[in-house]
Amino acid sequence: MAINNFIPAIWSRSLLENLRNNLVYGQPGVINNDYEGEIAGAGSSVKIHNIGAVTVSDYTKNSDLSAPETLNDGEVILNIDRARSFNMQIDDIDQAQQVPKIMDGAMREAAYALANDLDSYLASIYTQGTAGTGLGTTGTPIVPTSTTAYEYLADAYTLLDEANAPSQGRVAIVPPWFHGLLRKDQRFVSFGTQDNRSTLTNGLIGEAAGFTVLVSNNVFNTAGAKYRIMCTHPGAWTLAMQIQKVEAYRPPLRFADAVKGLNVYGAKVIRPTNLIYMTASKS
């Protein structure tokens, strides 16, 4: 990539598209992006308004309705408080020896790095959700087996039912070892056909106990190998992200082309009872 061919809008769009293609936690269908168009940069905040429940009452023919009730409203602040960057260069000599030029590949690598960083952050905000009753604690994690892994997901599904979470679009994000246990359970491996499971969802491995199950190496875990497995739906949490800048430049003390980029974002669980997590250990 010659620096005079660099068009910021095109490269920013390319970076964002590649970033999204590598996300598991942050992809559409797992988390919502309803407020993404309202962010302006790091340090910004978005006000998310919600309305309280509406009372339903009997209606009597030819009778006046009761006075209209005053609805309670609430406000949640989504802070755009994360700013992550990259800065890389390609020496002119290296460029001359590369056909095709390697900057495109480098930008894909940058997008993957940003996606991995973002997913790790999203996995860590499980604390804003609700610990699933009977699904382990930090002191006493559950220890799933090839028989009980599926059943623990079914228990999480029930907890979401009890929290009045929408039944459509529920997802569970599990680590590879948990996926390995599911693969030994006929209830999981007999789900549909390979064609039925073929979608564009990143990390998709099938369905179990009513969840679309995705696998990720970024499932949050502590030093004691206690993994926090999220079971939720997109309406429970939100992500607002923006590639703030992608700039090409010539480092003053190098014969090289360089590119730096800045991604700003914020995420929040807006319906804590609709994001259930289990605390699980391999043994």
mmCIF file of N, CA, C and O in Angstrom, residues 20 24-38 46 48 78 122 125 169 171 232-241 266-271 275:
data_model
loop_
_atom_site.group_PDB
_atom_site.id
_atom_site.type_symbol
_atom_site.label_atom_id
_atom_site.label_comp_id
_atom_site.label_asym_id
_atom_site.label_seq_id
_atom_site.Cartn_x
_atom_site.Cartn_y
_atom_site.Cartn_z
ATOM 1 N N ARG A 20 -15.643 -6.877 13.031
ATOM 2 C CA ARG A 20 -16.916 -7.531 13.336
ATOM 3 C C ARG A 20 -16.891 -9.010 12.929
ATOM 4 O O ARG A 20 -17.511 -9.854 13.581
ATOM 5 N N VAL A 24 -17.151 -12.784 18.690
ATOM 6 C CA VAL A 24 -18.118 -13.768 19.169
ATOM 7 C C VAL A 24 -19.099 -13.062 20.101
ATOM 8 O O VAL A 24 -20.289 -12.942 19.811
ATOM 9 N N TYR A 25 -18.600 -12.533 21.213
ATOM 10 C CA TYR A 25 -19.462 -11.815 22.150
ATOM 11 C C TYR A 25 -20.056 -10.553 21.527
ATOM 12 O O TYR A 25 -21.197 -10.184 21.815
ATOM 13 N N GLY A 26 -19.281 -9.869 20.679
ATOM 14 C CA GLY A 26 -19.695 -8.566 20.191
ATOM 15 C C GLY A 26 -20.443 -8.560 18.882
ATOM 16 O O GLY A 26 -20.721 -7.491 18.342
ATOM 17 N N GLN A 27 -20.799 -9.722 18.340
ATOM 18 C CA GLN A 27 -21.453 -9.769 17.036
ATOM 19 C C GLN A 27 -22.968 -9.570 17.151
ATOM 20 O O GLN A 27 -23.572 -9.825 18.207
ATOM 21 N N PRO A 28 -23.600 -9.095 16.089
ATOM 22 C CA PRO A 28 -25.063 -8.988 16.079
ATOM 23 C C PRO A 28 -25.692 -10.355 16.336
ATOM 24 O O PRO A 28 -25.182 -11.386 15.909
ATOM 25 N N GLY A 29 -26.794 -10.352 17.054
ATOM 26 C CA GLY A 29 -27.446 -11.597 17.426
ATOM 27 C C GLY A 29 -27.012 -12.106 18.773
ATOM 28 O O GLY A 29 -27.638 -13.007 19.340
ATOM 29 N N VAL A 30 -25.924 -11.531 19.304
ATOM 30 C CA VAL A 30 -25.460 -11.892 20.643
ATOM 31 C C VAL A 30 -25.627 -10.703 21.582
ATOM 32 O O VAL A 30 -26.066 -10.838 22.715
ATOM 33 N N ILE A 31 -25.274 -9.523 21.097
ATOM 34 C CA ILE A 31 -25.419 -8.278 21.857
ATOM 35 C C ILE A 31 -26.024 -7.255 20.905
ATOM 36 O O ILE A 31 -25.826 -7.333 19.689
ATOM 37 N N ASN A 32 -26.795 -6.305 21.419
ATOM 38 C CA ASN A 32 -27.401 -5.327 20.515
ATOM 39 C C ASN A 32 -26.500 -4.108 20.346
ATOM 40 O O ASN A 32 -25.664 -3.798 21.199
ATOM 41 N N ASN A 33 -26.681 -3.424 19.219
ATOM 42 C CA ASN A 33 -25.934 -2.203 18.913
ATOM 43 C C ASN A 33 -26.893 -1.036 18.710
ATOM 44 O O ASN A 33 -26.664 -0.155 17.876
ATOM 45 N N ASP A 34 -27.970 -1.012 19.483
ATOM 46 C CA ASP A 34 -29.046 -0.045 19.267
ATOM 47 C C ASP A 34 -28.605 1.402 19.426
ATOM 48 O O ASP A 34 -29.233 2.310 18.871
ATOM 49 N N TYR A 35 -27.545 1.645 20.189
ATOM 50 C CA TYR A 35 -27.171 3.034 20.499
ATOM 51 C C TYR A 35 -25.837 3.413 19.874
ATOM 52 O O TYR A 35 -25.263 4.446 20.204
ATOM 53 N N GLU A 36 -25.380 2.604 18.934
ATOM 54 C CA GLU A 36 -24.054 2.824 18.360
ATOM 55 C C GLU A 36 -23.974 4.124 17.574
ATOM 56 O O GLU A 36 -22.932 4.771 17.531
ATOM 57 N N GLY A 37 -25.072 4.517 16.960
ATOM 58 C CA GLY A 37 -25.049 5.733 16.156
ATOM 59 C C GLY A 37 -24.986 7.011 16.969
ATOM 60 O O GLY A 37 -24.861 8.095 16.406
ATOM 61 N N GLU A 38 -25.056 6.908 18.298
ATOM 62 C CA GLU A 38 -25.119 8.103 19.125
ATOM 63 C C GLU A 38 -23.795 8.455 19.787
ATOM 64 O O GLU A 38 -23.719 9.414 20.546
ATOM 65 N N VAL A 46 -24.053 7.762 26.523
ATOM 66 C CA VAL A 46 -25.362 7.667 25.890
ATOM 67 C C VAL A 46 -26.394 7.396 26.976
ATOM 68 O O VAL A 46 -26.210 6.509 27.809
ATOM 69 N N ILE A 48 -29.787 5.894 28.042
ATOM 70 C CA ILE A 48 -30.748 4.878 27.602
ATOM 71 C C ILE A 48 -31.974 4.977 28.496
ATOM 72 O O ILE A 48 -31.905 4.738 29.703
ATOM 73 N N LEU A 78 -24.803 4.681 29.373
ATOM 74 C CA LEU A 78 -23.799 3.860 28.710
ATOM 75 C C LEU A 78 -22.580 4.737 28.456
ATOM 76 O O LEU A 78 -22.623 5.644 27.631
ATOM 77 N N LEU A 122 -15.853 -7.779 26.794
ATOM 78 C CA LEU A 122 -17.279 -8.104 26.908
ATOM 79 C C LEU A 122 -17.496 -9.328 27.800
ATOM 80 O O LEU A 122 -18.460 -9.385 28.565
ATOM 81 N N ILE A 125 -17.707 -8.466 31.616
ATOM 82 C CA ILE A 125 -18.780 -7.698 32.258
ATOM 83 C C ILE A 125 -19.942 -8.596 32.680
ATOM 84 O O ILE A 125 -21.039 -8.114 32.960
ATOM 85 N N GLY A 169 -33.820 -15.880 20.329
ATOM 86 C CA GLY A 169 -32.476 -15.313 20.265
ATOM 87 C C GLY A 169 -31.595 -15.587 21.455
ATOM 88 O O GLY A 169 -30.558 -14.927 21.626
ATOM 89 N N VAL A 171 -28.704 -17.079 23.631
ATOM 90 C CA VAL A 171 -27.389 -17.620 23.308
ATOM 91 C C VAL A 171 -26.659 -18.015 24.584
ATOM 92 O O VAL A 171 -26.873 -17.428 25.650
ATOM 93 N N THR A 232 -27.791 -15.687 27.725
ATOM 94 C CA THR A 232 -28.479 -14.407 27.643
ATOM 95 C C THR A 232 -29.199 -14.273 26.306
ATOM 96 O O THR A 232 -29.381 -15.247 25.575
ATOM 97 N N HIS A 233 -29.624 -13.056 25.982
ATOM 98 C CA HIS A 233 -30.187 -12.732 24.668
ATOM 99 C C HIS A 233 -29.763 -11.305 24.330
ATOM 100 O O HIS A 233 -29.355 -10.534 25.218
ATOM 101 N N PRO A 234 -29.824 -10.903 23.054
ATOM 102 C CA PRO A 234 -29.253 -9.616 22.652
ATOM 103 C C PRO A 234 -29.847 -8.402 23.358
ATOM 104 O O PRO A 234 -29.162 -7.398 23.538
ATOM 105 N N GLY A 235 -31.114 -8.475 23.763
ATOM 106 C CA GLY A 235 -31.732 -7.327 24.395
ATOM 107 C C GLY A 235 -31.255 -7.056 25.802
ATOM 108 O O GLY A 235 -31.546 -5.999 26.368
ATOM 109 N N ALA A 236 -30.492 -7.977 26.388
ATOM 110 C CA ALA A 236 -30.069 -7.827 27.772
ATOM 111 C C ALA A 236 -28.871 -6.900 27.929
ATOM 112 O O ALA A 236 -28.654 -6.340 28.996
ATOM 113 N N TRP A 237 -28.096 -6.744 26.858
ATOM 114 C CA TRP A 237 -26.902 -5.909 26.971
ATOM 115 C C TRP A 237 -26.639 -5.221 25.649
ATOM 116 O O TRP A 237 -27.169 -5.609 24.617
ATOM 117 N N THR A 238 -25.830 -4.168 25.719
ATOM 118 C CA THR A 238 -25.643 -3.353 24.521
ATOM 119 C C THR A 238 -24.184 -2.948 24.372
ATOM 120 O O THR A 238 -23.450 -2.797 25.360
ATOM 121 N N LEU A 239 -23.776 -2.795 23.126
ATOM 122 C CA LEU A 239 -22.416 -2.375 22.781
ATOM 123 C C LEU A 239 -22.499 -1.222 21.802
ATOM 124 O O LEU A 239 -23.231 -1.290 20.814
ATOM 125 N N ALA A 240 -21.772 -0.159 22.078
ATOM 126 C CA ALA A 240 -21.634 0.954 21.136
ATOM 127 C C ALA A 240 -20.155 1.096 20.819
ATOM 128 O O ALA A 240 -19.325 1.260 21.719
ATOM 129 N N MET A 241 -19.824 1.014 19.553
ATOM 130 C CA MET A 241 -18.428 0.981 19.130
ATOM 131 C C MET A 241 -18.250 1.841 17.893
ATOM 132 O O MET A 241 -19.130 1.935 17.050
ATOM 133 N N GLY A 266 -18.091 1.261 24.392
ATOM 134 C CA GLY A 266 -18.601 1.051 25.735
ATOM 135 C C GLY A 266 -19.667 -0.033 25.679
ATOM 136 O O GLY A 266 -20.296 -0.248 24.637
ATOM 137 N N ALA A 267 -19.841 -0.740 26.766
ATOM 138 C CA ALA A 267 -20.836 -1.815 26.823
ATOM 139 C C ALA A 267 -21.462 -1.840 28.204
ATOM 140 O O ALA A 267 -20.824 -1.461 29.195
ATOM 141 N N LYS A 268 -22.722 -2.281 28.245
ATOM 142 C CA LYS A 268 -23.425 -2.315 29.523
ATOM 143 C C LYS A 268 -24.528 -3.359 29.486
ATOM 144 O O LYS A 268 -25.185 -3.539 28.446
ATOM 145 N N VAL A 269 -24.708 -4.044 30.607
ATOM 146 C CA VAL A 269 -25.848 -4.940 30.770
ATOM 147 C C VAL A 269 -27.018 -4.082 31.230
ATOM 148 O O VAL A 269 -26.977 -3.492 32.309
ATOM 149 N N ILE A 270 -28.057 -3.980 30.405
ATOM 150 C CA ILE A 270 -29.173 -3.093 30.726
ATOM 151 C C ILE A 270 -30.358 -3.845 31.331
ATOM 152 O O ILE A 270 -31.263 -3.221 31.879
ATOM 153 N N ARG A 271 -30.352 -5.175 31.228
ATOM 154 C CA ARG A 271 -31.369 -5.998 31.895
ATOM 155 C C ARG A 271 -30.643 -7.124 32.628
ATOM 156 O O ARG A 271 -30.511 -8.240 32.114
ATOM 157 N N LEU A 275 -29.384 -11.693 31.869
ATOM 158 C CA LEU A 275 -28.064 -12.234 31.565
ATOM 159 C C LEU A 275 -27.636 -13.089 32.759
ATOM 160 O O LEU A 275 -27.241 -12.599 33.808
#
